[in-house]
Coordinates of C-alpha atoms and ligand atoms in Angstrom, one line a residue:
M1469 CA -36.1 -125.0 -20.3
G1470 CA -37.7 -125.2 -16.9
E1471 CA -37.8 -128.2 -14.3
A1472 CA -41.3 -129.3 -15.8
G1473 CA -40.0 -129.4 -19.3
R1474 CA -36.7 -131.3 -18.7
Q1475 CA -38.8 -133.9 -16.4
R1476 CA -41.3 -134.5 -19.7
A1477 CA -38.5 -135.0 -22.0
V1478 CA -36.4 -137.2 -19.7
R1479 CA -39.4 -139.4 -19.3
A1480 CA -40.0 -139.3 -22.9
A1481 CA -36.4 -140.5 -23.6
D1482 CA -36.7 -143.0 -21.0
A1483 CA -39.5 -144.5 -22.7
G1484 CA -38.0 -144.8 -26.0
R1485 CA -34.6 -145.4 -24.5
R1486 CA -31.7 -144.0 -26.8
Q1487 CA -29.3 -147.2 -26.5
R1488 CA -25.8 -145.7 -27.0
M1489 CA -24.4 -145.6 -23.3
T1490 CA -23.0 -142.2 -22.6
R1491 CA -19.3 -141.8 -23.0
I1492 CA -17.8 -140.0 -19.9
A1493 CA -14.2 -138.9 -19.2
I1494 CA -12.6 -137.5 -16.0
A1495 CA -10.0 -134.7 -16.1
G1496 CA -8.1 -134.4 -12.9
T1497 CA -7.6 -137.8 -10.7
G1498 CA -7.3 -136.5 -7.7
N1499 CA -9.1 -136.5 -4.6
I1500 CA -12.7 -136.1 -5.8
A1501 CA -12.0 -137.9 -8.9
R1502 CA -12.3 -141.2 -6.7
I1503 CA -15.7 -140.1 -5.7
H1504 CA -16.6 -139.5 -9.3
A1505 CA -15.5 -142.6 -10.8
E1506 CA -17.3 -144.7 -8.0
S1507 CA -20.5 -143.2 -8.4
L1508 CA -20.5 -143.2 -12.2
R1509 CA -19.7 -147.2 -11.4
A1510 CA -22.6 -147.6 -9.1
L1511 CA -25.3 -145.9 -11.6
A1512 CA -28.2 -147.8 -12.4
D1513 CA -28.4 -146.4 -15.8
P1514 CA -25.0 -147.5 -17.1
V1515 CA -22.3 -145.2 -18.7
E1516 CA -18.8 -146.0 -20.0
L1517 CA -15.9 -144.2 -18.3
V1518 CA -13.8 -143.9 -21.5
A1519 CA -10.6 -141.8 -20.4
A1520 CA -9.0 -140.0 -17.6
A1521 CA -6.2 -137.1 -17.7
D1522 CA -4.2 -135.7 -15.4
I1523 CA -0.9 -133.6 -15.8
E1524 CA 0.5 -136.3 -13.2
P1525 CA 1.4 -139.3 -15.0
E1526 CA 1.7 -141.6 -12.1
R1527 CA -1.3 -140.3 -10.7
V1528 CA -3.9 -140.8 -13.8
R1529 CA -1.8 -144.1 -14.4
E1530 CA -2.7 -145.4 -10.9
F1531 CA -6.3 -144.3 -11.2
C1532 CA -7.0 -145.9 -14.1
A1533 CA -5.9 -149.1 -13.0
A1534 CA -7.7 -148.9 -9.7
H1535 CA -11.0 -147.8 -11.9
G1536 CA -10.8 -150.1 -14.8
V1537 CA -10.7 -147.0 -17.1
P1538 CA -9.0 -148.1 -20.3
R1539 CA -7.0 -144.9 -21.5
A1540 CA -4.9 -142.6 -19.6
Y1541 CA -3.8 -138.9 -21.1
P1542 CA -1.5 -136.6 -20.1
D1543 CA -3.6 -133.6 -20.7
L1544 CA -7.3 -132.9 -21.4
S1545 CA -6.5 -131.8 -25.2
S1546 CA -5.2 -135.1 -26.3
M1547 CA -8.1 -136.7 -24.4
L1548 CA -10.7 -134.5 -26.1
A1549 CA -9.2 -135.1 -29.7
E1550 CA -8.4 -139.1 -29.5
A1551 CA -11.3 -140.2 -26.8
R1552 CA -14.2 -138.0 -27.9
P1553 CA -16.3 -138.2 -24.8
D1554 CA -20.0 -137.1 -24.8
L1555 CA -19.2 -135.9 -21.0
V1556 CA -16.5 -134.5 -19.3
H1557 CA -16.1 -134.5 -15.5
L1558 CA -13.6 -131.5 -14.7
C1559 CA -12.4 -132.6 -11.2
T1560 CA -9.3 -130.4 -11.5
P1561 CA -8.6 -127.2 -9.2
P1562 CA -11.0 -124.3 -9.4
G1563 CA -8.3 -121.8 -11.3
G1564 CA -8.2 -124.0 -14.5
H1565 CA -12.0 -124.7 -14.8
H1566 CA -12.8 -121.8 -17.2
A1567 CA -10.1 -122.6 -19.6
Q1568 CA -10.6 -126.3 -19.6
A1569 CA -14.6 -126.3 -19.6
L1570 CA -14.4 -123.6 -23.0
E1571 CA -11.9 -126.2 -24.5
C1572 CA -14.6 -129.1 -23.6
L1573 CA -17.5 -126.9 -24.9
R1574 CA -15.5 -126.0 -28.1
A1575 CA -14.8 -129.6 -28.7
G1576 CA -18.3 -130.6 -28.5
A1577 CA -18.3 -132.3 -25.3
S1578 CA -20.5 -131.1 -22.3
V1579 CA -19.2 -130.9 -19.3
L1580 CA -20.1 -131.5 -15.5
V1581 CA -17.6 -129.3 -13.5
E1582 CA -16.7 -129.5 -9.7
K1583 CA -17.9 -126.6 -7.4
P1584 CA -17.0 -123.9 -7.9
P1585 CA -17.4 -123.8 -11.4
T1586 CA -15.0 -120.7 -12.2
R1587 CA -13.3 -118.1 -10.2
G1588 CA -15.7 -115.1 -11.0
L1589 CA -18.9 -114.3 -12.9
R1590 CA -17.4 -113.3 -15.9
E1591 CA -16.1 -116.7 -16.9
L1592 CA -19.0 -118.2 -15.8
E1593 CA -20.7 -116.1 -18.1
E1594 CA -18.7 -116.8 -21.2
L1595 CA -19.2 -120.5 -20.4
A1596 CA -22.8 -120.0 -20.3
A1597 CA -22.4 -118.4 -23.9
A1598 CA -20.3 -121.0 -25.1
Q1599 CA -22.9 -123.6 -25.0
G1600 CA -25.2 -124.6 -27.9
A1601 CA -29.0 -124.6 -27.9
S1602 CA -29.1 -128.3 -28.0
G1603 CA -25.9 -129.0 -26.5
P1604 CA -22.9 -129.1 -25.6
W1605 CA -24.1 -127.8 -21.9
L1606 CA -22.1 -126.8 -18.6
A1607 CA -23.5 -128.4 -15.6
T1608 CA -22.1 -127.6 -12.1
V1609 CA -21.8 -130.3 -9.2
F1610 CA -23.6 -129.1 -6.5
Q1611 CA -24.9 -132.6 -5.1
H1612 CA -27.1 -131.7 -2.2
R1613 CA -29.8 -130.4 -4.3
F1614 CA -30.6 -134.0 -5.4
G1615 CA -31.3 -135.8 -2.2
S1616 CA -35.2 -137.0 -1.8
G1617 CA -35.4 -134.3 1.2
A1618 CA -34.6 -131.4 -0.7
A1619 CA -37.4 -132.2 -3.4
R1620 CA -39.7 -133.0 -0.7
L1621 CA -39.0 -129.5 0.6
T1622 CA -39.5 -127.6 -2.7
G1623 CA -42.6 -129.9 -3.3
A1624 CA -44.3 -128.8 0.0
M1625 CA -43.3 -125.1 -0.4
R1626 CA -44.8 -125.7 -4.2
D1627 CA -48.3 -127.2 -2.5
G1628 CA -48.4 -124.0 -0.3
A1629 CA -48.6 -126.6 2.5
L1630 CA -45.7 -124.6 4.5
G1631 CA -47.0 -121.0 3.8
R1632 CA -44.4 -118.2 3.1
P1633 CA -40.9 -118.6 4.0
L1634 CA -40.0 -116.0 6.6
L1635 CA -36.4 -116.9 7.9
A1636 CA -33.5 -119.4 7.3
I1637 CA -30.2 -120.1 8.9
C1638 CA -27.4 -121.2 6.7
H1639 CA -24.3 -122.9 8.5
T1640 CA -21.3 -124.3 7.2
T1641 CA -19.3 -124.7 10.4
W1642 CA -16.4 -126.9 9.4
F1643 CA -12.8 -127.6 10.6
R1644 CA -9.7 -127.5 8.3
D1645 CA -6.4 -127.4 9.9
Q1646 CA -3.1 -125.7 8.5
S1647 CA -2.0 -128.7 6.7
Y1648 CA -5.1 -128.7 4.7
F1649 CA -3.8 -125.4 3.1
D1650 CA -0.3 -127.2 2.1
V1651 CA -1.9 -128.1 -1.0
P1652 CA -0.6 -125.4 -3.3
W1653 CA -3.8 -124.3 -4.9
R1654 CA -5.7 -124.0 -1.8
G1655 CA -6.2 -120.7 0.3
R1656 CA -5.4 -118.3 -2.9
W1657 CA -7.6 -116.2 -4.7
D1658 CA -5.8 -116.8 -8.2
T1659 CA -6.1 -120.9 -8.0
E1660 CA -8.9 -121.6 -5.3
G1661 CA -11.1 -118.5 -6.3
G1662 CA -12.1 -117.8 -2.5
G1663 CA -12.1 -119.3 1.2
P1664 CA -14.7 -121.1 2.8
T1665 CA -17.7 -118.9 1.3
M1666 CA -16.3 -120.2 -2.2
G1667 CA -15.0 -123.5 -1.3
H1668 CA -17.1 -124.7 1.3
G1669 CA -20.3 -123.0 2.4
I1670 CA -21.2 -122.8 -1.3
H1671 CA -22.8 -126.4 -0.9
Q1672 CA -25.3 -124.8 1.5
L1673 CA -25.6 -121.4 -0.2
D1674 CA -26.5 -123.6 -3.4
L1675 CA -29.4 -125.4 -1.6
L1676 CA -30.5 -122.1 0.4
T1677 CA -30.9 -120.2 -3.5
A1678 CA -32.2 -123.4 -4.9
V1679 CA -35.1 -123.2 -2.0
L1680 CA -35.7 -119.7 -1.6
G1681 CA -34.8 -118.3 -5.1
D1682 CA -33.4 -114.9 -6.4
W1683 CA -31.5 -113.1 -3.6
V1684 CA -31.9 -109.5 -3.6
E1685 CA -29.2 -107.6 -1.2
V1686 CA -26.4 -109.3 1.2
S1687 CA -24.4 -107.6 3.9
A1688 CA -21.3 -109.4 5.1
H1689 CA -18.2 -109.6 7.2
A1690 CA -15.1 -111.8 6.1
R1691 CA -12.2 -112.7 8.6
R1692 CA -9.0 -114.4 8.8
Q1693 CA -9.3 -115.7 12.6
A1694 CA -6.6 -118.4 12.6
R1695 CA -5.4 -119.8 9.3
R1696 CA -2.3 -118.4 7.4
T1697 CA -4.4 -118.0 3.9
Q1698 CA -4.8 -115.3 1.5
T1699 CA -8.6 -116.0 1.7
E1700 CA -10.8 -115.4 4.4
D1701 CA -11.2 -118.3 7.1
L1702 CA -14.9 -117.3 7.8
S1703 CA -17.3 -115.3 6.6
L1704 CA -20.9 -114.1 8.1
A1705 CA -23.7 -112.7 6.1
H1706 CA -27.5 -111.6 6.3
V1707 CA -29.2 -112.0 3.1
S1708 CA -32.9 -111.1 1.9
F1709 CA -34.5 -112.9 -0.9
A1710 CA -36.9 -111.6 -3.6
N1711 CA -39.7 -113.6 -1.9
G1712 CA -39.2 -111.5 1.5
A1713 CA -37.4 -114.2 3.0
V1714 CA -34.0 -113.2 5.1
A1715 CA -31.2 -115.6 6.1
S1716 CA -28.2 -115.6 8.4
V1717 CA -25.4 -117.1 7.1
V1718 CA -22.0 -118.6 8.7
N1719 CA -19.1 -120.1 6.3
S1720 CA -16.2 -121.4 8.7
V1721 CA -13.3 -124.1 8.6
V1722 CA -12.2 -122.9 12.0
S1723 CA -15.0 -124.7 14.0
P1724 CA -14.1 -128.1 15.4
R1725 CA -17.5 -129.7 16.2
E1726 CA -18.5 -129.8 12.5
E1727 CA -22.0 -129.5 11.2
S1728 CA -23.8 -128.4 7.9
Y1729 CA -27.4 -127.0 9.3
L1730 CA -30.2 -125.3 7.3
R1731 CA -33.0 -124.1 8.8
F1732 CA -36.2 -123.0 7.2
D1733 CA -39.2 -121.1 9.4
F1734 CA -42.1 -120.8 7.2
E1735 CA -45.5 -119.4 8.6
R1736 CA -46.7 -123.0 9.0
A1737 CA -43.6 -125.1 10.2
T1738 CA -40.0 -125.3 10.7
V1739 CA -37.8 -127.6 8.4
E1740 CA -34.1 -128.5 9.5
L1741 CA -31.5 -130.2 7.9
T1742 CA -28.5 -131.2 9.8
H1743 CA -25.4 -133.2 8.6
L1744 CA -22.0 -132.8 7.5
Y1745 CA -20.9 -133.9 4.0
G1746 CA -24.1 -135.6 2.8
Y1747 CA -27.5 -136.1 3.9
G1748 CA -30.4 -138.7 3.9
D1749 CA -34.1 -138.6 4.7
D1750 CA -33.4 -139.1 8.6
D1751 CA -31.4 -135.7 8.5
W1752 CA -34.7 -133.9 8.2
R1753 CA -36.8 -132.7 11.0
V1754 CA -40.1 -130.9 10.3
T1755 CA -41.7 -129.0 13.2
P1756 CA -45.6 -127.9 12.3
V1757 CA -47.2 -125.0 13.9
P1758 CA -49.9 -126.6 16.0
G1759 CA -53.2 -127.0 13.9
F1760 CA -51.1 -127.7 10.9
E1761 CA -49.9 -131.1 11.8
Q1762 CA -51.7 -133.1 9.5
S1763 CA -51.4 -130.8 6.2
V1764 CA -47.7 -130.3 6.8
A1765 CA -47.1 -133.9 7.3
E1766 CA -49.2 -135.1 4.4
A1767 CA -47.2 -132.5 2.1
W1768 CA -44.0 -133.7 3.3
E1769 CA -45.1 -137.5 2.7
A1770 CA -46.1 -136.9 -0.5
G1771 CA -42.7 -136.1 -1.7
P1772 CA -40.0 -138.7 -2.8
S1773 CA -38.1 -140.7 -0.3
G1774 CA -34.8 -143.0 0.0
R1775 CA -32.5 -140.8 -2.1
A1776 CA -29.3 -139.6 -0.2
S1777 CA -27.8 -136.3 -1.3
G1778 CA -24.4 -137.0 -3.1
H1779 CA -22.6 -137.0 -6.1
G1780 CA -24.3 -140.4 -7.7
A1781 CA -27.7 -138.7 -7.2
Q1782 CA -26.6 -135.7 -9.4
F1783 CA -24.7 -137.9 -11.8
A1784 CA -28.1 -140.1 -12.4
E1785 CA -29.9 -136.9 -13.4
V1786 CA -27.3 -135.7 -15.5
V1787 CA -26.9 -138.8 -17.8
R1788 CA -30.7 -139.1 -17.6
C1789 CA -30.9 -135.5 -19.1
L1790 CA -28.1 -136.1 -21.6
R1791 CA -29.6 -139.2 -23.1
A1792 CA -32.9 -137.4 -23.4
G1793 CA -31.1 -134.6 -25.2
V1794 CA -31.9 -131.9 -22.8
A1795 CA -29.8 -129.7 -20.5
P1796 CA -28.6 -131.1 -17.4
P1797 CA -28.9 -129.8 -13.9
V1798 CA -27.5 -127.5 -12.5
G1799 CA -27.3 -125.6 -15.5
T1800 CA -25.5 -122.0 -15.9
D1801 CA -28.4 -119.9 -14.4
G1802 CA -28.8 -121.9 -11.2
A1803 CA -25.0 -121.7 -10.7
L1804 CA -24.6 -118.1 -11.8
R1805 CA -27.1 -117.4 -8.9
T1806 CA -25.2 -119.4 -6.5
M1807 CA -22.0 -117.6 -7.1
R1808 CA -23.6 -114.3 -7.6
L1809 CA -24.3 -114.6 -3.7
V1810 CA -20.7 -115.8 -3.0
A1811 CA -19.5 -112.6 -5.1
G1812 CA -22.2 -110.4 -3.1
V1813 CA -20.7 -111.7 0.3
Y1814 CA -17.3 -110.9 -0.7
A1815 CA -18.0 -107.6 -2.0
S1816 CA -20.1 -106.6 1.1
A1817 CA -17.3 -107.8 3.2
F1818 CA -14.4 -105.8 1.8
E1819 CA -16.3 -102.8 0.5
G1820 CA -17.9 -102.6 4.3
R1821 CA -21.5 -101.7 2.6
S1822 CA -24.8 -103.7 1.8
V1823 CA -24.4 -105.0 -1.8
R1824 CA -27.3 -105.5 -4.2
C1825 CA -27.3 -108.8 -6.4
A1826 CA -28.1 -106.2 -9.4
E1827 CA -24.8 -104.4 -8.7
L1828 CA -22.5 -107.5 -9.6
G1829 CA -22.4 -106.7 -13.2
P1830 CA -19.2 -106.0 -15.4
D1831 CA -18.8 -102.8 -13.7
S1832 CA -18.0 -104.1 -10.5
P1833 CA -14.7 -105.4 -9.8
F1834 CA -16.3 -108.6 -8.1
Y1835 CA -17.5 -109.8 -11.3
E1836 CA -14.1 -110.6 -12.4
R1837 CA -12.6 -112.1 -9.0
M1838 CA -14.1 -113.0 -5.4
D1839 CA -11.5 -110.5 -3.9
G1840 CA -12.4 -107.7 -6.5
S1841 CA -9.8 -105.1 -6.7
G1842 CA -7.8 -106.9 -4.2
A1843 CA -8.7 -107.8 -0.4
R1844 CA -7.3 -105.5 2.2
W1845 CA -7.3 -107.5 5.3
A1846 CA -8.0 -105.8 8.9
W1847 CA -7.2 -109.0 10.7
Ligands
NAD2438 N1 -18.4 -131.5 -4.6 C1 -17.7 -132.1 -3.6 O1 -18.1 -132.3 -2.3 C2 -15.9 -131.5 -3.6 C3 -15.4 -132.0 -2.6 C4 -13.9 -131.9 -2.6 C5 -13.4 -131.2 -4.0 N2 -14.4 -130.6 -4.8 C6 -13.8 -129.5 -5.8 O2 -13.0 -130.9 -6.9 C7 -12.2 -129.9 -7.3 C8 -10.9 -131.1 -7.4 O3 -10.3 -130.9 -5.9 P1 -9.7 -131.8 -5.3 O4 -9.4 -131.9 -4.1 O5 -9.7 -133.4 -6.0 O6 -8.2 -131.4 -5.8 P2 -6.8 -132.5 -5.9 O7 -5.7 -131.5 -5.7 O8 -6.7 -133.5 -5.1 O9 -6.9 -133.1 -7.4 C9 -6.8 -132.3 -8.4 C10 -6.2 -133.0 -9.8 O10 -6.1 -132.2 -11.0 C11 -4.8 -132.5 -11.4 N3 -4.7 -131.1 -12.6 C12 -4.3 -130.0 -12.4 N4 -4.2 -129.4 -13.5 C13 -4.6 -130.2 -14.2 C14 -4.9 -130.0 -15.7 N5 -4.6 -128.7 -16.2 N6 -5.1 -130.9 -16.8 C15 -5.1 -132.2 -15.6 N7 -5.3 -132.6 -14.5 C16 -5.0 -131.5 -13.9 C17 -4.0 -132.5 -10.5 O11 -2.6 -133.2 -10.8 C18 -4.7 -133.3 -9.7 O12 -4.3 -134.8 -9.6 C19 -12.0 -128.7 -6.6 O13 -12.8 -127.8 -7.6 C20 -12.7 -129.0 -5.5 O14 -13.3 -127.6 -4.8 C21 -15.7 -131.0 -4.8

């Protein structure tokens, strides 16, 4: 179903209002799970947070006490069998996402999985195939698609007010010191799945592809400049899109002045977004070409306002869709496009050549894992 169809179905269900609250459970009660619990509690559309599971008994007990969750479980399987949630938020390390999401879908529960949804494209395609036509579904947390600024940008593009997109800049210049990688699952291909391309820049790459659509070809470099990890600590890429736009990308965790920066140069305006981990309306800047000030401003102002990007903004949409009986965003098609771009960056960097999106099928070693047949580092 397209975005317009999804919105129609959601509005129809809002009008008829199914009354049963969505029953949600959280698997993995570490850092990000706290944001999930707090964002769920703050939703205007109330949900029932029925259970949480973690393999660390003390952690899940404390989490349940802190967030008023009635039942704590030592593992996902017993939580699925006993609590029977409608939706499971997977907040576990990436290496477990595929098997855990598959278990949820097979038990009839939809899944909202934290990024990255899987370690490779095969695993994500398997999850896509395990969904039912009318649910259960899998959605991935890519929270920066959901602020009102992103909706204004895509709306103004659809109206034709900005003209053709020509050039984009997509920078994730973040800083993680060596102690960040002390957490055992971080910085390893088998457990985290990749470095800052897969784990950090993926947020900005997802918004880039949500705005510019299908990508065609990528040429990239990856390096370990400063951190002791198996994965890269920075990557650089040039990407061409099917609509003719080209983008320059940086994904880094070695950049002391941190920033998330997206810039789109259209024929009639430059649109920029500067923030770190979440944006509001004031973080967007629109610079029209002289002569187009009024048409560009009118198209921008016609869009929604006042919604910050973040987990809560995405959760609100996910819950509305589930209540309406339609697949929630960001579904597997959208997540696959972003994950193919991540795989393309690694394939190009490790094979030392440009890579086309169409090459990243089952015959490519980068379909299975982001380091393909094993990264050989020159640095
Ligand atoms: N969207 C964002 O902005 C954002 C930000 C940070 C992290 N994340 C993502 O969230 C996920 C978790 O990251 P984190 O920083 O919270 O990690 P974390 O290590 O703090 O927490 C993970 C928790 O999962 C538990 N766990 C591990 N295996 C389990 C299993 N089989 N069953 C149940 N529990 C299990 C661990 O005991 C731990 O408590 C990662 O995929 C990460 O990339 C997303």
